Amino acid sequence: MWSLLKDTAASWSNHKAARLGAALAYYSIFSLGPLIVIVVAVAGLTFRQGAVRGEVSAQLQDLLGPAGAQAVNAMLLGASKPTEGILATVLGVGTLVFAAVGLVVQLKDALNTVWEVEPPKASGIWHFVRTYVVSLAAVLSLGFLLLVSLLLTTALAAGGKYIAPYVPEVAMHALGSALSFGMITLLFAMMFKWLPDTYVAWRDVWLGAAVTAALFEIGKLLIGLYIGKQGLESTYGAAASLVVLLIWVYYSSQLVLMGAEFTRAYAKRRALGNISASGDPPPIAAPGVDHYVHVAAGRSTYAAAIMAFLVGWLFGRRGDRNQCAGRTRAI
């Protein structure tokens, strides 16, 4: 395990992940508002959008504190502001989608750097459209995961009323935390599996996703303490909310990249047959890692097809939204 961590740290340094994270943080400032608007819209197909927006705001308050949540809420108001006229609406929706998927495209490029693979040697309109369709599928999957999270939370809250006399309150909180951790782990696993332009086995992503999710939960507490102790409002004045948002996004980007490096190092060791109790290499040389890594990237198309099916199902449920509206409240 120690050598695995050393390989992860060395790869993180060699790939200049600190600079990649800074680039992701920069793109996030422009994409975060539209991204959350689309996520809320997808989850709002089943729940009322007002309830979903309130849940997202509460989560942002926990993650970023008052200043950071205020900055994101301002982005949401600007990104979701209604427009007049069909042409203005079409242009507004197109701009919204383009801005939202831009962050995913940059994240995809960063993960390609981590895996040391080049995107497919294709060009033209089809390649451009395919890239953005897959990225849009990733954005829509965030909305679907938020929807599942809300459904699980609602079911847990409803069931808690009946089992509360028999189950300690601490156990209910632990179950809620476990569900939240599971959803975050699933999100990172999907990210590490589908975004890079290479084949990554599911068995290789789960450990890295779980480690990333654990660091993310720990980081929420540490960032909250840092922001609370620094007094950024007095230092940066009106720009404090933007600074808080940048700090949080940069830290999150580093976590994602570190988790991706860990996943790659683990997958590489599995491919080379180096994982053993003693940590010694096998006596017979294993095939080169290129045999494992540089495999055609057609799996992303399957991911897009799956997400298209899920989105179609959500639209089919839109007629039942009013029946489900009263069953909501937050994680």
Short mmCIF file of C-alpha atoms in Angstrom, two decimals:
data_model
loop_
_atom_site.label_atom_id
_atom_site.label_comp_id
_atom_site.label_asym_id
_atom_site.label_seq_id
_atom_site.Cartn_x
_atom_site.Cartn_y
_atom_site.Cartn_z
CA MET A 1 0.00 0.00 0.00
CA TRP A 2 2.85 2.39 0.83
CA SER A 3 4.43 1.90 -2.59
CA LEU A 4 1.02 2.45 -4.19
CA LEU A 5 0.68 5.78 -2.38
CA LYS A 6 4.21 6.74 -3.46
CA ASP A 7 3.39 5.96 -7.08
CA THR A 8 0.22 8.05 -6.78
CA ALA A 9 2.10 11.04 -5.39
CA ALA A 10 4.84 10.76 -8.02
CA SER A 11 2.32 10.60 -10.87
CA TRP A 12 0.38 13.52 -9.40
CA SER A 13 3.57 15.59 -9.45
CA ASN A 14 4.70 14.43 -12.91
CA HIS A 15 1.35 15.25 -14.49
CA LYS A 16 1.40 18.74 -12.91
CA ALA A 17 -1.97 18.14 -11.29
CA ALA A 18 -1.73 21.40 -9.34
CA ARG A 19 -1.84 23.31 -12.62
CA LEU A 20 -4.61 21.10 -14.01
CA GLY A 21 -6.65 21.81 -10.89
CA ALA A 22 -6.15 25.54 -11.31
CA ALA A 23 -7.44 25.31 -14.89
CA LEU A 24 -10.49 23.34 -13.73
CA ALA A 25 -11.18 25.92 -11.02
CA TYR A 26 -11.07 28.70 -13.63
CA TYR A 27 -13.51 26.89 -15.94
CA SER A 28 -15.75 26.07 -12.98
CA ILE A 29 -16.40 29.73 -12.25
CA PHE A 30 -18.08 30.07 -15.64
CA SER A 31 -19.74 26.64 -15.72
CA LEU A 32 -20.93 26.06 -12.16
CA GLY A 33 -24.11 28.14 -12.41
CA PRO A 34 -25.39 26.59 -15.68
CA LEU A 35 -24.33 23.14 -14.47
CA ILE A 36 -26.42 23.40 -11.30
CA VAL A 37 -29.37 24.84 -13.25
CA ILE A 38 -29.43 21.74 -15.50
CA VAL A 39 -28.98 19.38 -12.55
CA VAL A 40 -31.88 21.05 -10.71
CA ALA A 41 -34.02 20.89 -13.86
CA VAL A 42 -33.44 17.14 -14.24
CA ALA A 43 -34.17 16.40 -10.58
CA GLY A 44 -37.17 18.77 -10.76
CA LEU A 45 -38.88 16.49 -13.29
CA THR A 46 -40.04 14.39 -10.34
CA PHE A 47 -39.83 16.78 -7.39
CA ARG A 48 -40.86 20.41 -7.37
CA GLN A 49 -38.00 22.59 -8.62
CA GLY A 50 -38.43 24.91 -5.65
CA ALA A 51 -37.84 22.01 -3.26
CA VAL A 52 -34.82 20.78 -5.23
CA ARG A 53 -33.37 24.29 -5.40
CA GLY A 54 -33.81 24.65 -1.65
CA GLU A 55 -32.04 21.34 -1.08
CA VAL A 56 -29.14 22.36 -3.32
CA SER A 57 -28.87 25.70 -1.51
CA ALA A 58 -28.76 23.91 1.85
CA GLN A 59 -26.01 21.60 0.63
CA LEU A 60 -24.04 24.55 -0.75
CA GLN A 61 -24.38 26.28 2.61
CA ASP A 62 -22.85 23.23 4.31
CA LEU A 63 -20.05 22.92 1.74
CA LEU A 64 -19.08 26.53 1.13
CA GLY A 65 -20.40 28.49 4.07
CA PRO A 66 -22.58 31.61 3.72
CA ALA A 67 -20.19 33.53 1.45
CA GLY A 68 -19.62 30.72 -1.05
CA ALA A 69 -23.30 29.76 -1.12
CA GLN A 70 -24.20 33.39 -1.80
CA ALA A 71 -21.88 33.43 -4.83
CA VAL A 72 -23.35 30.23 -6.28
CA ASN A 73 -26.92 31.38 -5.66
CA ALA A 74 -26.14 34.58 -7.55
CA MET A 75 -24.88 32.44 -10.46
CA LEU A 76 -28.07 30.38 -10.34
CA LEU A 77 -30.27 33.45 -10.48
CA GLY A 78 -28.36 34.82 -13.45
CA ALA A 79 -28.23 31.51 -15.32
CA SER A 80 -31.92 30.69 -14.81
CA LYS A 81 -33.26 34.16 -15.56
CA PRO A 82 -36.12 33.80 -18.08
CA THR A 83 -35.78 35.32 -21.53
CA GLU A 84 -38.40 36.76 -23.87
CA GLY A 85 -39.00 35.45 -27.37
CA ILE A 86 -38.34 32.09 -29.01
CA LEU A 87 -34.96 33.05 -30.46
CA ALA A 88 -33.72 34.44 -27.15
CA THR A 89 -34.94 31.29 -25.36
CA VAL A 90 -33.20 28.96 -27.83
CA LEU A 91 -29.97 30.95 -27.63
CA GLY A 92 -30.21 31.05 -23.84
CA VAL A 93 -30.73 27.29 -23.52
CA GLY A 94 -27.91 26.61 -25.99
CA THR A 95 -25.53 28.89 -24.10
CA LEU A 96 -26.57 27.27 -20.81
CA VAL A 97 -25.86 23.75 -22.08
CA PHE A 98 -22.59 24.77 -23.77
CA ALA A 99 -21.32 26.44 -20.59
CA ALA A 100 -22.35 23.50 -18.40
CA VAL A 101 -20.69 20.81 -20.51
CA GLY A 102 -17.55 22.93 -20.89
CA LEU A 103 -16.47 22.00 -17.38
CA VAL A 104 -17.03 18.31 -18.07
CA VAL A 105 -14.99 18.54 -21.29
CA GLN A 106 -12.10 20.09 -19.37
CA LEU A 107 -12.39 17.45 -16.65
CA LYS A 108 -12.33 14.77 -19.35
CA ASP A 109 -9.15 16.31 -20.79
CA ALA A 110 -7.55 16.39 -17.32
CA LEU A 111 -8.37 12.71 -16.75
CA ASN A 112 -6.87 11.89 -20.15
CA THR A 113 -3.68 13.59 -18.95
CA VAL A 114 -3.74 11.46 -15.80
CA TRP A 115 -4.15 8.25 -17.81
CA GLU A 116 -1.59 9.44 -20.38
CA VAL A 117 -3.89 8.77 -23.32
CA GLU A 118 -4.68 10.86 -26.34
CA PRO A 119 -8.29 11.44 -27.39
CA PRO A 120 -9.42 9.50 -30.48
CA LYS A 121 -7.81 10.74 -33.69
CA ALA A 122 -11.05 12.04 -35.14
CA SER A 123 -12.12 15.43 -36.40
CA GLY A 124 -15.09 17.16 -37.89
CA ILE A 125 -18.61 17.88 -36.75
CA TRP A 126 -19.37 14.33 -35.61
CA HIS A 127 -16.39 14.22 -33.25
CA PHE A 128 -17.37 17.61 -31.80
CA VAL A 129 -21.00 16.56 -31.34
CA ARG A 130 -20.06 13.20 -29.84
CA THR A 131 -17.74 14.82 -27.31
CA TYR A 132 -20.41 17.22 -26.14
CA VAL A 133 -23.18 14.59 -26.15
CA VAL A 134 -21.13 12.36 -23.86
CA SER A 135 -20.34 15.36 -21.65
CA LEU A 136 -24.02 16.32 -21.55
CA ALA A 137 -24.83 12.76 -20.51
CA ALA A 138 -22.40 13.19 -17.62
CA VAL A 139 -24.14 16.43 -16.62
CA LEU A 140 -27.56 14.76 -16.77
CA SER A 141 -26.25 11.89 -14.66
CA LEU A 142 -25.56 14.40 -11.89
CA GLY A 143 -29.21 15.39 -11.96
CA PHE A 144 -30.24 11.74 -11.91
CA LEU A 145 -28.00 11.06 -8.90
CA LEU A 146 -29.48 14.08 -7.13
CA LEU A 147 -32.94 12.68 -7.85
CA VAL A 148 -32.00 9.26 -6.47
CA SER A 149 -30.47 10.94 -3.41
CA LEU A 150 -33.69 12.87 -2.78
CA LEU A 151 -35.78 9.71 -3.20
CA LEU A 152 -33.58 7.77 -0.77
CA THR A 153 -33.67 10.61 1.73
CA THR A 154 -37.45 10.87 1.47
CA ALA A 155 -37.82 7.13 1.97
CA LEU A 156 -35.44 7.23 4.93
CA ALA A 157 -37.34 10.13 6.52
CA ALA A 158 -40.69 8.39 5.99
CA GLY A 159 -39.43 5.07 7.33
CA GLY A 160 -37.73 6.76 10.25
CA LYS A 161 -41.09 7.81 11.69
CA TYR A 162 -42.07 4.15 12.09
CA ILE A 163 -38.79 2.67 13.27
CA ALA A 164 -37.71 5.60 15.47
CA PRO A 165 -39.03 3.94 18.67
CA TYR A 166 -36.89 0.87 17.97
CA VAL A 167 -33.70 2.34 16.45
CA PRO A 168 -31.39 4.86 18.18
CA GLU A 169 -31.19 8.30 16.61
CA VAL A 170 -27.44 7.87 16.17
CA ALA A 171 -28.06 4.83 13.97
CA MET A 172 -30.42 6.81 11.75
CA HIS A 173 -27.82 9.56 11.33
CA ALA A 174 -25.19 6.93 10.55
CA LEU A 175 -27.46 5.39 7.91
CA GLY A 176 -28.03 8.81 6.33
CA SER A 177 -24.29 9.48 6.27
CA ALA A 178 -23.65 6.06 4.73
CA LEU A 179 -26.18 6.76 1.97
CA SER A 180 -24.57 10.13 1.27
CA PHE A 181 -21.11 8.54 1.17
CA GLY A 182 -22.39 5.83 -1.16
CA MET A 183 -23.85 8.36 -3.60
CA ILE A 184 -20.61 10.38 -3.68
CA THR A 185 -18.59 7.19 -4.20
CA LEU A 186 -20.88 6.21 -7.09
CA LEU A 187 -20.44 9.66 -8.64
CA PHE A 188 -16.64 9.43 -8.53
CA ALA A 189 -16.72 5.84 -9.81
CA MET A 190 -18.80 6.88 -12.84
CA MET A 191 -16.43 9.78 -13.43
CA PHE A 192 -13.29 7.62 -13.34
CA LYS A 193 -14.93 4.90 -15.44
CA TRP A 194 -16.57 6.85 -18.27
CA LEU A 195 -14.81 10.17 -18.74
CA PRO A 196 -11.28 9.09 -19.75
CA ASP A 197 -10.78 8.08 -23.40
CA THR A 198 -9.66 4.61 -22.36
CA TYR A 199 -11.13 1.43 -20.97
CA VAL A 200 -11.14 1.29 -17.16
CA ALA A 201 -12.55 -1.80 -15.46
CA TRP A 202 -15.19 -1.31 -12.78
CA ARG A 203 -13.14 -3.35 -10.30
CA ASP A 204 -10.34 -0.81 -10.66
CA VAL A 205 -12.40 2.32 -9.97
CA TRP A 206 -14.22 1.45 -6.75
CA LEU A 207 -11.25 1.68 -4.38
CA GLY A 208 -10.11 5.00 -5.84
CA ALA A 209 -13.68 6.33 -5.78
CA ALA A 210 -14.12 5.35 -2.13
CA VAL A 211 -10.80 6.95 -1.15
CA THR A 212 -11.74 10.14 -3.03
CA ALA A 213 -15.16 10.23 -1.37
CA ALA A 214 -13.60 9.81 2.08
CA LEU A 215 -11.12 12.62 1.41
CA PHE A 216 -13.98 14.76 0.11
CA GLU A 217 -15.95 14.31 3.34
CA ILE A 218 -12.87 15.09 5.45
CA GLY A 219 -12.07 18.06 3.23
CA LYS A 220 -15.49 19.58 3.78
CA LEU A 221 -14.72 19.88 7.48
CA LEU A 222 -11.18 21.18 6.94
CA ILE A 223 -12.22 23.76 4.34
CA GLY A 224 -15.04 24.92 6.61
CA LEU A 225 -12.55 25.40 9.46
CA TYR A 226 -10.08 27.20 7.18
CA ILE A 227 -12.67 29.58 5.79
CA GLY A 228 -14.08 30.25 9.24
CA LYS A 229 -10.66 31.02 10.74
CA GLN A 230 -9.26 33.16 7.92
CA GLY A 231 -11.81 35.97 8.02
CA LEU A 232 -11.84 36.28 4.24
CA GLU A 233 -14.60 38.89 4.27
CA SER A 234 -12.35 41.38 6.01
CA THR A 235 -9.41 40.59 3.68
CA TYR A 236 -11.13 40.46 0.29
CA GLY A 237 -14.25 42.50 0.92
CA ALA A 238 -16.90 42.07 -1.76
CA ALA A 239 -14.78 39.46 -3.56
CA ALA A 240 -14.76 37.13 -0.53
CA SER A 241 -17.57 34.94 -1.90
CA LEU A 242 -15.66 34.41 -5.16
CA VAL A 243 -12.45 33.60 -3.27
CA VAL A 244 -14.29 31.05 -1.11
CA LEU A 245 -15.75 29.43 -4.22
CA LEU A 246 -12.34 29.27 -5.92
CA ILE A 247 -10.73 27.71 -2.84
CA TRP A 248 -13.41 25.04 -2.61
CA VAL A 249 -13.41 24.22 -6.34
CA TYR A 250 -9.61 24.08 -6.47
CA TYR A 251 -9.48 21.74 -3.49
CA SER A 252 -12.21 19.54 -5.00
CA SER A 253 -10.32 19.44 -8.32
CA GLN A 254 -7.16 18.29 -6.55
CA LEU A 255 -9.13 15.54 -4.81
CA VAL A 256 -10.59 14.31 -8.09
CA LEU A 257 -7.17 14.31 -9.77
CA MET A 258 -5.53 12.60 -6.80
CA GLY A 259 -8.27 9.95 -6.83
CA ALA A 260 -7.77 9.46 -10.56
CA GLU A 261 -4.00 9.07 -10.05
CA PHE A 262 -4.65 6.51 -7.31
CA THR A 263 -7.06 4.63 -9.57
CA ARG A 264 -4.54 4.59 -12.43
CA ALA A 265 -1.72 3.41 -10.15
CA TYR A 266 -3.93 0.64 -8.78
CA ALA A 267 -5.09 -0.40 -12.27
CA LYS A 268 -1.51 -0.36 -13.54
CA ARG A 269 -0.37 -2.64 -10.73
CA ARG A 270 -3.22 -5.03 -11.41
CA ALA A 271 -2.38 -5.05 -15.12
CA LEU A 272 1.29 -5.78 -14.42
CA GLY A 273 0.46 -8.45 -11.87
CA ASN A 274 2.37 -6.61 -9.13
CA ILE A 275 -0.28 -6.72 -6.43
CA SER A 276 0.72 -9.34 -3.89
CA ALA A 277 0.92 -9.65 -0.16
CA SER A 278 4.66 -9.08 -0.18
CA GLY A 279 4.61 -6.34 -2.79
CA ASP A 280 7.36 -8.13 -4.77
CA PRO A 281 7.14 -8.18 -8.58
CA PRO A 282 6.28 -11.48 -10.23
CA PRO A 283 9.17 -13.57 -11.61
CA ILE A 284 7.76 -13.48 -15.15
CA ALA A 285 7.44 -10.09 -16.79
CA ALA A 286 3.86 -8.94 -17.23
CA PRO A 287 2.63 -7.42 -20.49
CA GLY A 288 3.13 -3.71 -20.90
CA VAL A 289 0.57 -1.43 -19.40
CA ASP A 290 -0.17 -0.05 -22.85
CA HIS A 291 -2.01 -3.31 -23.55
CA TYR A 292 -4.34 -2.43 -20.69
CA VAL A 293 -4.64 1.31 -21.04
CA HIS A 294 -4.77 2.15 -24.73
CA VAL A 295 -8.00 0.37 -25.63
CA ALA A 296 -10.66 1.93 -27.84
CA ALA A 297 -12.92 4.38 -26.03
CA GLY A 298 -16.30 3.28 -27.38
CA ARG A 299 -17.65 2.66 -23.86
CA SER A 300 -18.48 6.36 -23.51
CA THR A 301 -21.09 5.97 -26.24
CA TYR A 302 -22.77 3.24 -24.22
CA ALA A 303 -22.76 5.54 -21.19
CA ALA A 304 -24.45 8.25 -23.25
CA ALA A 305 -27.09 5.78 -24.44
CA ILE A 306 -27.81 4.67 -20.88
CA MET A 307 -28.15 8.26 -19.71
CA ALA A 308 -30.45 9.04 -22.65
CA PHE A 309 -32.70 6.18 -21.51
CA LEU A 310 -32.72 7.51 -17.94
CA VAL A 311 -33.56 11.02 -19.10
CA GLY A 312 -36.39 9.63 -21.24
CA TRP A 313 -37.74 7.82 -18.20
CA LEU A 314 -37.57 11.02 -16.16
CA PHE A 315 -39.52 12.94 -18.79
CA GLY A 316 -42.10 10.16 -18.76
CA ARG A 317 -42.48 10.67 -15.03
CA ARG A 318 -43.07 14.38 -15.44
CA GLY A 319 -46.84 13.87 -15.44
CA ASP A 320 -46.61 12.35 -11.96
CA ARG A 321 -44.65 15.28 -10.52
CA ASN A 322 -47.59 16.80 -8.66
CA GLN A 323 -48.25 13.50 -6.89
CA CYS A 324 -44.65 13.30 -5.73
CA ALA A 325 -44.27 16.97 -4.80
CA GLY A 326 -45.42 16.65 -1.21
CA ARG A 327 -42.94 13.96 -0.31
CA THR A 328 -39.78 16.02 -0.23
CA ARG A 329 -37.35 17.49 2.23
CA ALA A 330 -33.67 17.63 2.46
CA ILE A 331 -30.78 15.35 3.00
#
